[in-house]
Coordinates of N, CA and C in Angstrom, one line a residue:
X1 N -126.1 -94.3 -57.0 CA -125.8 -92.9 -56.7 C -127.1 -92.1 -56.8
X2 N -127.5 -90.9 -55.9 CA -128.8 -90.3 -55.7 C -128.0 -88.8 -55.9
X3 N -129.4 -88.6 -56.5 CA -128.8 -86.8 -57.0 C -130.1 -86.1 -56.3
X4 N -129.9 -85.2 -55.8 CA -131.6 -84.0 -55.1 C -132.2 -83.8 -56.9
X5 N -133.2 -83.9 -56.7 CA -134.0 -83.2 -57.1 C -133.8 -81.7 -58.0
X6 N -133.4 -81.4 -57.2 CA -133.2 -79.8 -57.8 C -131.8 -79.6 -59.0
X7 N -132.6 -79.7 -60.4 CA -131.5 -79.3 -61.2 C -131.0 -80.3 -61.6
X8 N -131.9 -82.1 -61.6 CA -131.7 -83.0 -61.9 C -132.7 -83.1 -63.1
X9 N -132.2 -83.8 -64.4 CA -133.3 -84.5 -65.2 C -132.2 -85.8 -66.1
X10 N -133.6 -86.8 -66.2 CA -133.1 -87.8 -66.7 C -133.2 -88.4 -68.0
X11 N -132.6 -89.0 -69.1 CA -132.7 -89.1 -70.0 C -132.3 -91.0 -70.4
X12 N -133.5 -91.5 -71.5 CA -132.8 -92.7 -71.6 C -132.4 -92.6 -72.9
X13 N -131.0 -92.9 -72.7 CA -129.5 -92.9 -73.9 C -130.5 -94.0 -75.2
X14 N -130.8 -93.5 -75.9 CA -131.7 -94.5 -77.0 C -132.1 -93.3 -77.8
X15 N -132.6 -94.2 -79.3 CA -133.2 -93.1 -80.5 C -134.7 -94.1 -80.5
X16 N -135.2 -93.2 -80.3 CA -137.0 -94.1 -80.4 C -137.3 -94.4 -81.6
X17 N -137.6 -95.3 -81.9 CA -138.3 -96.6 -82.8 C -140.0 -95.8 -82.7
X18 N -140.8 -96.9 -82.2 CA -141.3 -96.8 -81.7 C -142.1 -98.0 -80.8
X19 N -143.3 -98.0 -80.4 CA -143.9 -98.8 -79.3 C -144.1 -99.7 -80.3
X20 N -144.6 -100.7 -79.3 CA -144.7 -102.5 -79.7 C -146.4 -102.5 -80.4
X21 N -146.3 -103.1 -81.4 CA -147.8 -103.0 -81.6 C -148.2 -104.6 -82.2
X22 N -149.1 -105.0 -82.3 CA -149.9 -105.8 -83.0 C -150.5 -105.8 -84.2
X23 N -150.9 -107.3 -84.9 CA -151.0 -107.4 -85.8 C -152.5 -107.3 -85.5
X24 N -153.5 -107.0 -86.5 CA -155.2 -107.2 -86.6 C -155.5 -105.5 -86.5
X25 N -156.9 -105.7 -85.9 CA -158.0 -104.5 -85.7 C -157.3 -103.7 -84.3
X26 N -156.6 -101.8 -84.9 CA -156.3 -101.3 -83.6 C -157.0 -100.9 -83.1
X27 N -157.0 -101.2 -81.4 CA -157.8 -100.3 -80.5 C -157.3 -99.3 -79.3
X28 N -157.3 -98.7 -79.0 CA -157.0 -97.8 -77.8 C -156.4 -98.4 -77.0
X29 N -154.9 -97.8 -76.9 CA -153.9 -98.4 -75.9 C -153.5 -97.7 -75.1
X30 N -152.8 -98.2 -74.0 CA -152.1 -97.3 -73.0 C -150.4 -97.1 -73.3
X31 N -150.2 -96.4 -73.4 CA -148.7 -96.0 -74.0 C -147.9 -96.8 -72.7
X32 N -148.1 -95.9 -71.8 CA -147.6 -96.7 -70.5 C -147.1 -98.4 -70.4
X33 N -148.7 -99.2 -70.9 CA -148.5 -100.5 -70.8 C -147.9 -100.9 -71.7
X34 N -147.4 -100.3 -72.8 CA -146.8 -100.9 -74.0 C -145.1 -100.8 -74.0
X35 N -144.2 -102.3 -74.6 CA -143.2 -102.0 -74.1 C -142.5 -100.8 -75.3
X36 N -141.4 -100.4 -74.8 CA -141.1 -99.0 -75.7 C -139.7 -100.0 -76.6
X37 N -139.6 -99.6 -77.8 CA -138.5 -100.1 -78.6 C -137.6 -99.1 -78.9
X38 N -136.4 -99.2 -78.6 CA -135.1 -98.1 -79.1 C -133.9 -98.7 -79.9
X39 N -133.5 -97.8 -80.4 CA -132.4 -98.0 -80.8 C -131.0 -97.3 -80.2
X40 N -130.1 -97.7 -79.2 CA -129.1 -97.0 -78.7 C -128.6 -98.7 -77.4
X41 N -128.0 -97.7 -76.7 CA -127.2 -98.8 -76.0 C -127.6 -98.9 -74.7
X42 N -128.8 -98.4 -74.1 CA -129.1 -98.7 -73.3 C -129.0 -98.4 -71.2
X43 N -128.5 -96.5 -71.7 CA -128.1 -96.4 -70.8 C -129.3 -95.2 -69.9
X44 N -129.5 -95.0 -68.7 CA -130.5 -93.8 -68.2 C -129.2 -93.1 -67.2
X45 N -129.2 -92.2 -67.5 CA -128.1 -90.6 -67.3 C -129.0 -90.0 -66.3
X46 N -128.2 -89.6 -65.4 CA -128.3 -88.3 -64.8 C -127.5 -87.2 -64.9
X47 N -127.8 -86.1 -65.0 CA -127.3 -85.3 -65.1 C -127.7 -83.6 -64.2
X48 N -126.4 -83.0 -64.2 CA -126.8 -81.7 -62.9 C -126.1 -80.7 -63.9
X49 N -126.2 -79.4 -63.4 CA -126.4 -78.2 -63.7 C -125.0 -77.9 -65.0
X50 N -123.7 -78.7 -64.1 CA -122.3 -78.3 -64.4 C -121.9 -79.5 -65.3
X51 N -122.9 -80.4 -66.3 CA -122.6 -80.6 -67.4 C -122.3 -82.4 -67.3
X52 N -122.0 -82.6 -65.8 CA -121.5 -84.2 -65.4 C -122.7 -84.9 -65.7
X53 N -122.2 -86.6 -65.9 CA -123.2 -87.4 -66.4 C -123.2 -88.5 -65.2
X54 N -123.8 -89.5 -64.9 CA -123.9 -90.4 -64.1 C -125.2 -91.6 -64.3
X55 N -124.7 -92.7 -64.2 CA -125.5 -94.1 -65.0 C -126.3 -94.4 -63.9
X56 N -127.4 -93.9 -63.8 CA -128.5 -94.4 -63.2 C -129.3 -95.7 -63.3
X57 N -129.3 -96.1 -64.5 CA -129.8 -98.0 -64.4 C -129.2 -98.3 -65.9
X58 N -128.4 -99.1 -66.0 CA -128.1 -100.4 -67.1 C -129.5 -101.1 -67.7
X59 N -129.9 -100.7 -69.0 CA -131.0 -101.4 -69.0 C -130.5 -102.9 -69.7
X60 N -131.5 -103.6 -68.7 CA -131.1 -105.4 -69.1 C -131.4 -105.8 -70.0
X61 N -130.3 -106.8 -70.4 CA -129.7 -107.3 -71.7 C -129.5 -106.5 -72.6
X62 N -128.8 -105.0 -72.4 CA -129.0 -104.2 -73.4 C -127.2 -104.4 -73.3
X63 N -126.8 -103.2 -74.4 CA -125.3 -103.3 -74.8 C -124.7 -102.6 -73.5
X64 N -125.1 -101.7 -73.1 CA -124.5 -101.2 -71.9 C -124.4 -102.2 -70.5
X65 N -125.5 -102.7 -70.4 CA -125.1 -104.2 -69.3 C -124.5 -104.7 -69.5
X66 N -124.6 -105.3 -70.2 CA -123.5 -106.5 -70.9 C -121.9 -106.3 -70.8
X67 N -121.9 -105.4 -71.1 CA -120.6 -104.3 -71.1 C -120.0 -104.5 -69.5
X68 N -120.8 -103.7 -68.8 CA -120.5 -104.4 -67.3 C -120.9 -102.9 -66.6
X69 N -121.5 -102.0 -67.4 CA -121.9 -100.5 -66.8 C -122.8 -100.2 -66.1
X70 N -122.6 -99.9 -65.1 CA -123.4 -100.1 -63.5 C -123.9 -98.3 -62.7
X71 N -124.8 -98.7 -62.5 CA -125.0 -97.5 -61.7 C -124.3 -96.7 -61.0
X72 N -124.0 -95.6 -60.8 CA -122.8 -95.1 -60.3 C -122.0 -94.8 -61.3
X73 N -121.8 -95.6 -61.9 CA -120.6 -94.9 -62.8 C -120.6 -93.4 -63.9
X74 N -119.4 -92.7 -64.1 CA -119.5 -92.2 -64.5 C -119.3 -92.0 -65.9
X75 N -119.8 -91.0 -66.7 CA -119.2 -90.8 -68.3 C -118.9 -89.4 -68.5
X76 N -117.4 -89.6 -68.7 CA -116.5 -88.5 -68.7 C -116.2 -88.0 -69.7
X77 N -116.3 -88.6 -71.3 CA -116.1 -88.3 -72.3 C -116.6 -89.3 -73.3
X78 N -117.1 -88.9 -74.2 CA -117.6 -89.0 -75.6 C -117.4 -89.7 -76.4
X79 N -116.6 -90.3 -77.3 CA -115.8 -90.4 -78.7 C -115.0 -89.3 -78.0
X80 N -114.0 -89.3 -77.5 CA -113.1 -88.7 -77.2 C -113.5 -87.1 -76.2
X81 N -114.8 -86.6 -77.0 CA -114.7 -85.3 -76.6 C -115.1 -85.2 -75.0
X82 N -114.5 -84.7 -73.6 CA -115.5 -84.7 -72.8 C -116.5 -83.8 -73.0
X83 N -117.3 -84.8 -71.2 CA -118.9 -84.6 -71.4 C -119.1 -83.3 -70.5
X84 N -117.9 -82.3 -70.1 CA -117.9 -81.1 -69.7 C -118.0 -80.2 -70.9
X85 N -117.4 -80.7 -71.7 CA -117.7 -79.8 -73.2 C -119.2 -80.2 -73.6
X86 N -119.4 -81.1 -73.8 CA -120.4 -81.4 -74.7 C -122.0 -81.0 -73.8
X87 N -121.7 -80.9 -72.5 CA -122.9 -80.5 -71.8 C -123.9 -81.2 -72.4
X88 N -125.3 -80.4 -72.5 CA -126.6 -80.7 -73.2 C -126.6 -82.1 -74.3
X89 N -124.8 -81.7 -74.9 CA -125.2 -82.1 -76.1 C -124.8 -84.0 -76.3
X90 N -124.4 -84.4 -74.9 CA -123.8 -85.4 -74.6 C -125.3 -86.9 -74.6
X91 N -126.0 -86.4 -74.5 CA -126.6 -87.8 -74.8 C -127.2 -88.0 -76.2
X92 N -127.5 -86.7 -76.9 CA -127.4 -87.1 -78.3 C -125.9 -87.6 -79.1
X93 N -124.9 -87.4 -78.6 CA -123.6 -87.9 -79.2 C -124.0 -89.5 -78.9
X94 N -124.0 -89.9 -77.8 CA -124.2 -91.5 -77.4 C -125.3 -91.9 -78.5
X95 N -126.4 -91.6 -78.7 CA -127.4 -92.4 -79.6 C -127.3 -92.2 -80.5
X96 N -127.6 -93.1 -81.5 CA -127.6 -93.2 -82.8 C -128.3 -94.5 -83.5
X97 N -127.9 -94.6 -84.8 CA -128.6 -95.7 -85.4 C -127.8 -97.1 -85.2
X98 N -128.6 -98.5 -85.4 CA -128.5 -99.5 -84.7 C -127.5 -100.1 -85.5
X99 N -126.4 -100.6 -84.9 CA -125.2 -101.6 -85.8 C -124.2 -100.4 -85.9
X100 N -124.1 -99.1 -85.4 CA -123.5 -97.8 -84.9 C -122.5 -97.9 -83.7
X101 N -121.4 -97.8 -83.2 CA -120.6 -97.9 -82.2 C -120.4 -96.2 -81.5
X102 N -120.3 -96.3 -80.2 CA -119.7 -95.2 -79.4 C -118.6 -95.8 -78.7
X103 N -117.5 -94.6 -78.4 CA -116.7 -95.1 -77.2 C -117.2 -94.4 -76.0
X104 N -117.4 -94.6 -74.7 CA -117.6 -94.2 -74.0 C -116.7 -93.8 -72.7
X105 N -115.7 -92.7 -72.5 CA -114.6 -92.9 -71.0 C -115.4 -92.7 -70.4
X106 N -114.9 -94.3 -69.2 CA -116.4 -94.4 -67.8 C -115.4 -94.0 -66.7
X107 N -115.5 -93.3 -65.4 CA -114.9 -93.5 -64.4 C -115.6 -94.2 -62.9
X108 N -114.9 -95.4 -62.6 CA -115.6 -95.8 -61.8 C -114.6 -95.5 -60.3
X109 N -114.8 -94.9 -59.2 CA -114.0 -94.8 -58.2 C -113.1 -93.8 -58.9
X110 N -111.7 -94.7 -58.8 CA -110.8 -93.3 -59.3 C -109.9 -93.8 -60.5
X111 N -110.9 -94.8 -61.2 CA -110.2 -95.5 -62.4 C -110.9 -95.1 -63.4
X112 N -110.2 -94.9 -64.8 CA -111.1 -94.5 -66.0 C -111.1 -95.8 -66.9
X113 N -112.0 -96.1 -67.6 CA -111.6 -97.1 -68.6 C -112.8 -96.7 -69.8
X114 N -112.8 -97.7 -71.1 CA -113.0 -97.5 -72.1 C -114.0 -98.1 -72.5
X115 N -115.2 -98.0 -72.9 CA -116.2 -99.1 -73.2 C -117.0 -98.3 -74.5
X116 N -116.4 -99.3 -75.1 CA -117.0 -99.3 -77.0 C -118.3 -100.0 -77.0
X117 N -119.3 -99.3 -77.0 CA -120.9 -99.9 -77.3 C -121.5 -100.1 -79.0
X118 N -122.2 -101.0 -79.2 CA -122.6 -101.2 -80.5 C -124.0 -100.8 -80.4
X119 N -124.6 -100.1 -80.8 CA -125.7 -99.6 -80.4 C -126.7 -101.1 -81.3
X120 N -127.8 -101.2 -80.3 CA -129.3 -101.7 -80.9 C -130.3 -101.6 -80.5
X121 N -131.3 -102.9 -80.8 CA -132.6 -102.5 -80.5 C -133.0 -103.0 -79.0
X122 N -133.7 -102.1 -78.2 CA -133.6 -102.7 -76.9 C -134.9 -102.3 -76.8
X123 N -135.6 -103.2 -75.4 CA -136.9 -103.3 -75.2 C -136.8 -102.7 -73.7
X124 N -137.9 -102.0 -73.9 CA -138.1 -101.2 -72.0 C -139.2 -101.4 -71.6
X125 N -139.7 -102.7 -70.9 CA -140.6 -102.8 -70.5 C -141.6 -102.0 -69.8
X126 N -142.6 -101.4 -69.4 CA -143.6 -100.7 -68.5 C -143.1 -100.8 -67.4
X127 N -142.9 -100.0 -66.2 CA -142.8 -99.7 -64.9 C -144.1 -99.6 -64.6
X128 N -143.7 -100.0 -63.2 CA -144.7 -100.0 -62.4 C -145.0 -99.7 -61.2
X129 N -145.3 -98.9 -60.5 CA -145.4 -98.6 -58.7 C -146.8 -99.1 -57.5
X130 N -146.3 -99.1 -56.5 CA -147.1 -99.5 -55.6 C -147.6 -98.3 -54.6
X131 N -149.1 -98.5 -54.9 CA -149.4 -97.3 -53.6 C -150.9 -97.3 -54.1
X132 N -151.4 -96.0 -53.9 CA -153.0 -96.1 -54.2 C -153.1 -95.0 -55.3
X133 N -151.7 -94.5 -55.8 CA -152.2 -93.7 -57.6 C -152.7 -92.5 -57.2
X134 N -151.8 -91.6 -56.4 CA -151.7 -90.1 -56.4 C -150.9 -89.5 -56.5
X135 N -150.7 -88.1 -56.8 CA -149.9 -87.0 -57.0 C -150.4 -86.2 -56.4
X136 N -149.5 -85.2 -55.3 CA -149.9 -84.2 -54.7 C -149.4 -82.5 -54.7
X137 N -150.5 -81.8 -54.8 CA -149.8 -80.7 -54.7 C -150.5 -80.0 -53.3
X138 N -150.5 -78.6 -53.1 CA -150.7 -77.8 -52.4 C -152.0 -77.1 -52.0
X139 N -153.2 -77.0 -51.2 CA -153.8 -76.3 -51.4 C -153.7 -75.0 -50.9
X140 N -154.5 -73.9 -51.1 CA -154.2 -72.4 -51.0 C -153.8 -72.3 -49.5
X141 N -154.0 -72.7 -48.6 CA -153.9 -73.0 -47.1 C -152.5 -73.9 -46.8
X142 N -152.0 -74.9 -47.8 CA -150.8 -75.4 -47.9 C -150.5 -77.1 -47.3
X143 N -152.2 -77.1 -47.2 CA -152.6 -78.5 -47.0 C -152.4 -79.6 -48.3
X144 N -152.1 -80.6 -47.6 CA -152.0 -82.0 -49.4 C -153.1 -81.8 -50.2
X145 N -153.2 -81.9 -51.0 CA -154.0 -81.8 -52.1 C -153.7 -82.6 -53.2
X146 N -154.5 -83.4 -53.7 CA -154.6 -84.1 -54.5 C -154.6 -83.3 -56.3
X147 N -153.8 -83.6 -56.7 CA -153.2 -83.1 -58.1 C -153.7 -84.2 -58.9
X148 N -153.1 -85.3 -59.3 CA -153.8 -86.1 -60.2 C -154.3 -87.5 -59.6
X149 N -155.2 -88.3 -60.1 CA -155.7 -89.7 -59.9 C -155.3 -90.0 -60.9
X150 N -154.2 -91.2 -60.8 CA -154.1 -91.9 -62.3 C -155.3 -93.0 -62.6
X151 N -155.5 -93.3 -64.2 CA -156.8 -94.0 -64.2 C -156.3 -95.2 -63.8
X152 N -157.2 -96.5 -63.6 CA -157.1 -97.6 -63.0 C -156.3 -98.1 -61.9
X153 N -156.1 -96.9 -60.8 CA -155.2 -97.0 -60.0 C -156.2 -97.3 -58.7
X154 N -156.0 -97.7 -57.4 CA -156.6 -97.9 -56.1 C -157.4 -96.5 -55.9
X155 N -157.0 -95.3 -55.7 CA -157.5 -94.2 -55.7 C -158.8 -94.0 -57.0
X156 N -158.6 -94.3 -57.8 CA -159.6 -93.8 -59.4 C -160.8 -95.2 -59.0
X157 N -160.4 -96.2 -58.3 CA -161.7 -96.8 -58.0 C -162.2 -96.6 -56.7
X158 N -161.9 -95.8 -55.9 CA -162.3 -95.4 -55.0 C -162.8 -93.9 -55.2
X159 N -163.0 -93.3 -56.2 CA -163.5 -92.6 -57.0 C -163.0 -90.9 -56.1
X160 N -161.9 -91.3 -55.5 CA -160.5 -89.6 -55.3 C -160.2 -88.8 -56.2
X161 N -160.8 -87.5 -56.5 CA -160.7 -86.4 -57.3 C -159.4 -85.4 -57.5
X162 N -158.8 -85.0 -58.1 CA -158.3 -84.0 -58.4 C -159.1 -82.7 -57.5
X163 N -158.0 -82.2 -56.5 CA -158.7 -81.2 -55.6 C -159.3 -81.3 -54.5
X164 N -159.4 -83.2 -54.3 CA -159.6 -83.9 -53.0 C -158.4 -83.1 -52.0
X165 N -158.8 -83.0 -50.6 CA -157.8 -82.5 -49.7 C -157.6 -83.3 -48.6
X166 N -156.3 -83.9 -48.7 CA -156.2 -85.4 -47.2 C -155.8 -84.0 -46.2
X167 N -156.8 -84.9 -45.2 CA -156.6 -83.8 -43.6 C -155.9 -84.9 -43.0
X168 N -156.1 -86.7 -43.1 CA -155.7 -87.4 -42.1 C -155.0 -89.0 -43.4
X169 N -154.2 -89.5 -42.3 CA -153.8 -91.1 -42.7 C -153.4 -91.9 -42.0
X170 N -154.3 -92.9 -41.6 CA -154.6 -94.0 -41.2 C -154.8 -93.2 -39.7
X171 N -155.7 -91.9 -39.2 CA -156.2 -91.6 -38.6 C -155.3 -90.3 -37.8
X172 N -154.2 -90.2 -38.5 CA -153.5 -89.2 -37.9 C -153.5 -87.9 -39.0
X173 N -153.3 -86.6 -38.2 CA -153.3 -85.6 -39.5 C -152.2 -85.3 -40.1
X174 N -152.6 -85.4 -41.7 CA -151.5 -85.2 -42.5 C -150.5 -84.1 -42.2
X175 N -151.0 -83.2 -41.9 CA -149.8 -82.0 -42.0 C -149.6 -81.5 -42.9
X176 N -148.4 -80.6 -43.1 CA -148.4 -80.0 -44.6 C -148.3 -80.7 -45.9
X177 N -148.2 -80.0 -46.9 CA -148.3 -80.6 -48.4 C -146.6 -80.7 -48.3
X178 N -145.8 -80.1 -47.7 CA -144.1 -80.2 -47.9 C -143.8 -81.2 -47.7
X179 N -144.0 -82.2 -46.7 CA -144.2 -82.7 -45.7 C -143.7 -84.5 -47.2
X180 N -142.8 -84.7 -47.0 CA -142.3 -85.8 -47.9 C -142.4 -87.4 -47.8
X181 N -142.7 -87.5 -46.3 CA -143.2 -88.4 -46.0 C -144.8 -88.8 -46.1
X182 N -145.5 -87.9 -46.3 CA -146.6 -88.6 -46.8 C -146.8 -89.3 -47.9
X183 N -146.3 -88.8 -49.1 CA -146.7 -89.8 -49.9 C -145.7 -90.8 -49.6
X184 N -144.6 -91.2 -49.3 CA -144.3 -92.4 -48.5 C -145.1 -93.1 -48.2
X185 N -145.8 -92.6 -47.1 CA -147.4 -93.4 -46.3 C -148.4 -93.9 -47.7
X186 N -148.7 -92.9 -48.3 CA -149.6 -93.5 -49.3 C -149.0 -94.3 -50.6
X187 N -147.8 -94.8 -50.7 CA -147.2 -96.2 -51.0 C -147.5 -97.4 -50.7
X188 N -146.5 -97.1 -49.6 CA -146.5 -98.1 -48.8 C -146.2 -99.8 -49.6
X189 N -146.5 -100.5 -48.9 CA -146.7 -102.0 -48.8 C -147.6 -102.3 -49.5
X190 N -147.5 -103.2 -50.9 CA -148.6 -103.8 -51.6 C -149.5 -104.7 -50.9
X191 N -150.9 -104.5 -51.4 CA -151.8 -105.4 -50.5 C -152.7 -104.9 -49.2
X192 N -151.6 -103.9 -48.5 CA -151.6 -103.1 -47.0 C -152.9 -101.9 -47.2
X193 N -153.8 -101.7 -46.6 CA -154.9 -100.9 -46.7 C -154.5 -99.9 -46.1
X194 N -154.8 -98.2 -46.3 CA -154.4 -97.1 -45.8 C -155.6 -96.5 -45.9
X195 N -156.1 -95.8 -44.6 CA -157.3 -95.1 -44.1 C -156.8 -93.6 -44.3
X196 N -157.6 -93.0 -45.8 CA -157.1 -91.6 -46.3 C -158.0 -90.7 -45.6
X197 N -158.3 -89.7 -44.8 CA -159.1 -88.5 -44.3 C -159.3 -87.7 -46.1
X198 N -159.9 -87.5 -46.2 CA -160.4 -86.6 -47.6 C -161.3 -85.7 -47.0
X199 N -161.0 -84.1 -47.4 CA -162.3 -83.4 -47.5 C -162.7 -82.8 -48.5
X200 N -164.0 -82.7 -48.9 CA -164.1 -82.4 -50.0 C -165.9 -81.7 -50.3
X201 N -165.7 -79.9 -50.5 CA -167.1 -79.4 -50.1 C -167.3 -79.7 -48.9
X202 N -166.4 -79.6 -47.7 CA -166.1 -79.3 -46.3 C -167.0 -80.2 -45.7
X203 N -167.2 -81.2 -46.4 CA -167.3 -83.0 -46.0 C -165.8 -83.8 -46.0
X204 N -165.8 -84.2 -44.8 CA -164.9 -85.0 -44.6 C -165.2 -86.5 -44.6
X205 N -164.3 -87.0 -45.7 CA -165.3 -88.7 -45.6 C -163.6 -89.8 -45.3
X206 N -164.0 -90.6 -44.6 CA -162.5 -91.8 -44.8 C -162.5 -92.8 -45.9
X207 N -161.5 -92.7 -46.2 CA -161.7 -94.0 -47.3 C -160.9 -95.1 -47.3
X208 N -160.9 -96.4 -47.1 CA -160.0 -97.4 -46.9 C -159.7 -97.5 -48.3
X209 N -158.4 -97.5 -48.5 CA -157.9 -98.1 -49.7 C -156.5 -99.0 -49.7
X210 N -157.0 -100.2 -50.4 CA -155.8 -101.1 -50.5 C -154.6 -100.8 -51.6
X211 N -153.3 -100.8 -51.0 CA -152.3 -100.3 -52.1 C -152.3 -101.8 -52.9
X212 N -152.3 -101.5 -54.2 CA -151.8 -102.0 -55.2 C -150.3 -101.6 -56.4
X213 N -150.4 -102.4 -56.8 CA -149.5 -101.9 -58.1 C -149.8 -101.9 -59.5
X214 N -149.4 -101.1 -59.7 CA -150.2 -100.4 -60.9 C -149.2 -99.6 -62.2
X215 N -149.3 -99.1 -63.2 CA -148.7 -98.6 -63.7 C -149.3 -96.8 -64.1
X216 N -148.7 -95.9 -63.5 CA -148.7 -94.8 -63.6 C -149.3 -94.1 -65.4
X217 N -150.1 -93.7 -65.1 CA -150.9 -92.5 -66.8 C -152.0 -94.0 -67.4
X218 N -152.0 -95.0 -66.9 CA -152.7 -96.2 -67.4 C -154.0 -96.6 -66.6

């Protein structure tokens, strides 16, 4: 199930631990690359304005999979209380400490049923995306503009700035910053090279860059 944007945020149903670390001499890590440890059951919620919840991914091998709780589905109530009452307060009721149970009423279609979770420790490995590692905002004119380069991304070796302004891709003009299908384009297909127009100090340079995959803030 897909929710707009507007008036959506997402949460993963878990009490943080913390990240995975190593034994020896610490050095400077990427939070991103490291996997995240929790304590809870393993669920990512969506949620809109009027208080409803909805299971956006089962995280694997966790108690909520296992269980059989699938995207789409809904959670209607709490330990009994619904999650119209509980609003805000409904994903802190779900988490808690490990060897801890919730009940959760799920509705799937137009059936309700009951799923008792034992809360534990679950591992969330690092995501990952494919493209060339930009974020775009707007420039004063309302052209794409380049907002962030993540480091070690296709873009950050091709040395694309914050404030870079794409005019063109793969030799046509971008168009506006609204315009949602561009970064689409600069996804794309792993491996697949995309010809970016950049201007920048009212030099316009092209840059071929090959999409890879990469992990985002890393």
């Amino acid at each position: 199930m897909r929710f707009s944007s507007i008036g959506l945020w997402v949460v993963t149903v878990a009490l943080g631990l913390s990240s995975a670390t190593s034994g020896g001499a610490q050095t400077p890590t990427c939070p991103q690359r490291e996997p995240q440890r929790f304590s809870g059951v393993g669920l990512e919620m969506g949620f809109d304005p009027a208080g409803s919840m909805s299971v956006l991914r089962a995280i694997e091998n966790s108690p909520a999979a296992r269980s059989g709780l699938q995207a789409g589905d809904r959670v209607v109530a709490v330990d009994g209380v619904p999650v119209a009452k509980l609003k805000g307060e409904a994903a802190a009721r779900i988490r808690g400490e490990m060897g801890s149970s919730v009940n959760l009423t799920v509705r799937r279609g137009e059936s309700d049923f009951d799923a008792v979770l034992t809360r534990e420790e679950i591992t969330v490995p690092p995501r990952s995306v494919v493209g060339i590692g930009v974020t775009l905002g707007a420039s004063k004119k309302g052209e794409p503009m380049i907002q962030t380069v993540f480091p070690n991304s296709p873009a950050s070796e091709a040395a694309l700035r914050s404030g870079d302004v794409i005019v063109s891709v793969d030799g046509k003009p971008a168009g506006k910053a609204a315009d949602g299908a561009l970064q689409g384009l600069l996804r794309g297909e792993e491996g697949v090279a995309v010809l970016v127009g950049i201007r920048r100090n009212r030099l316009v340079t092209d840059y071929s860059i090959t999409r890879l995959r990469f992990i985002p803030g890393c």
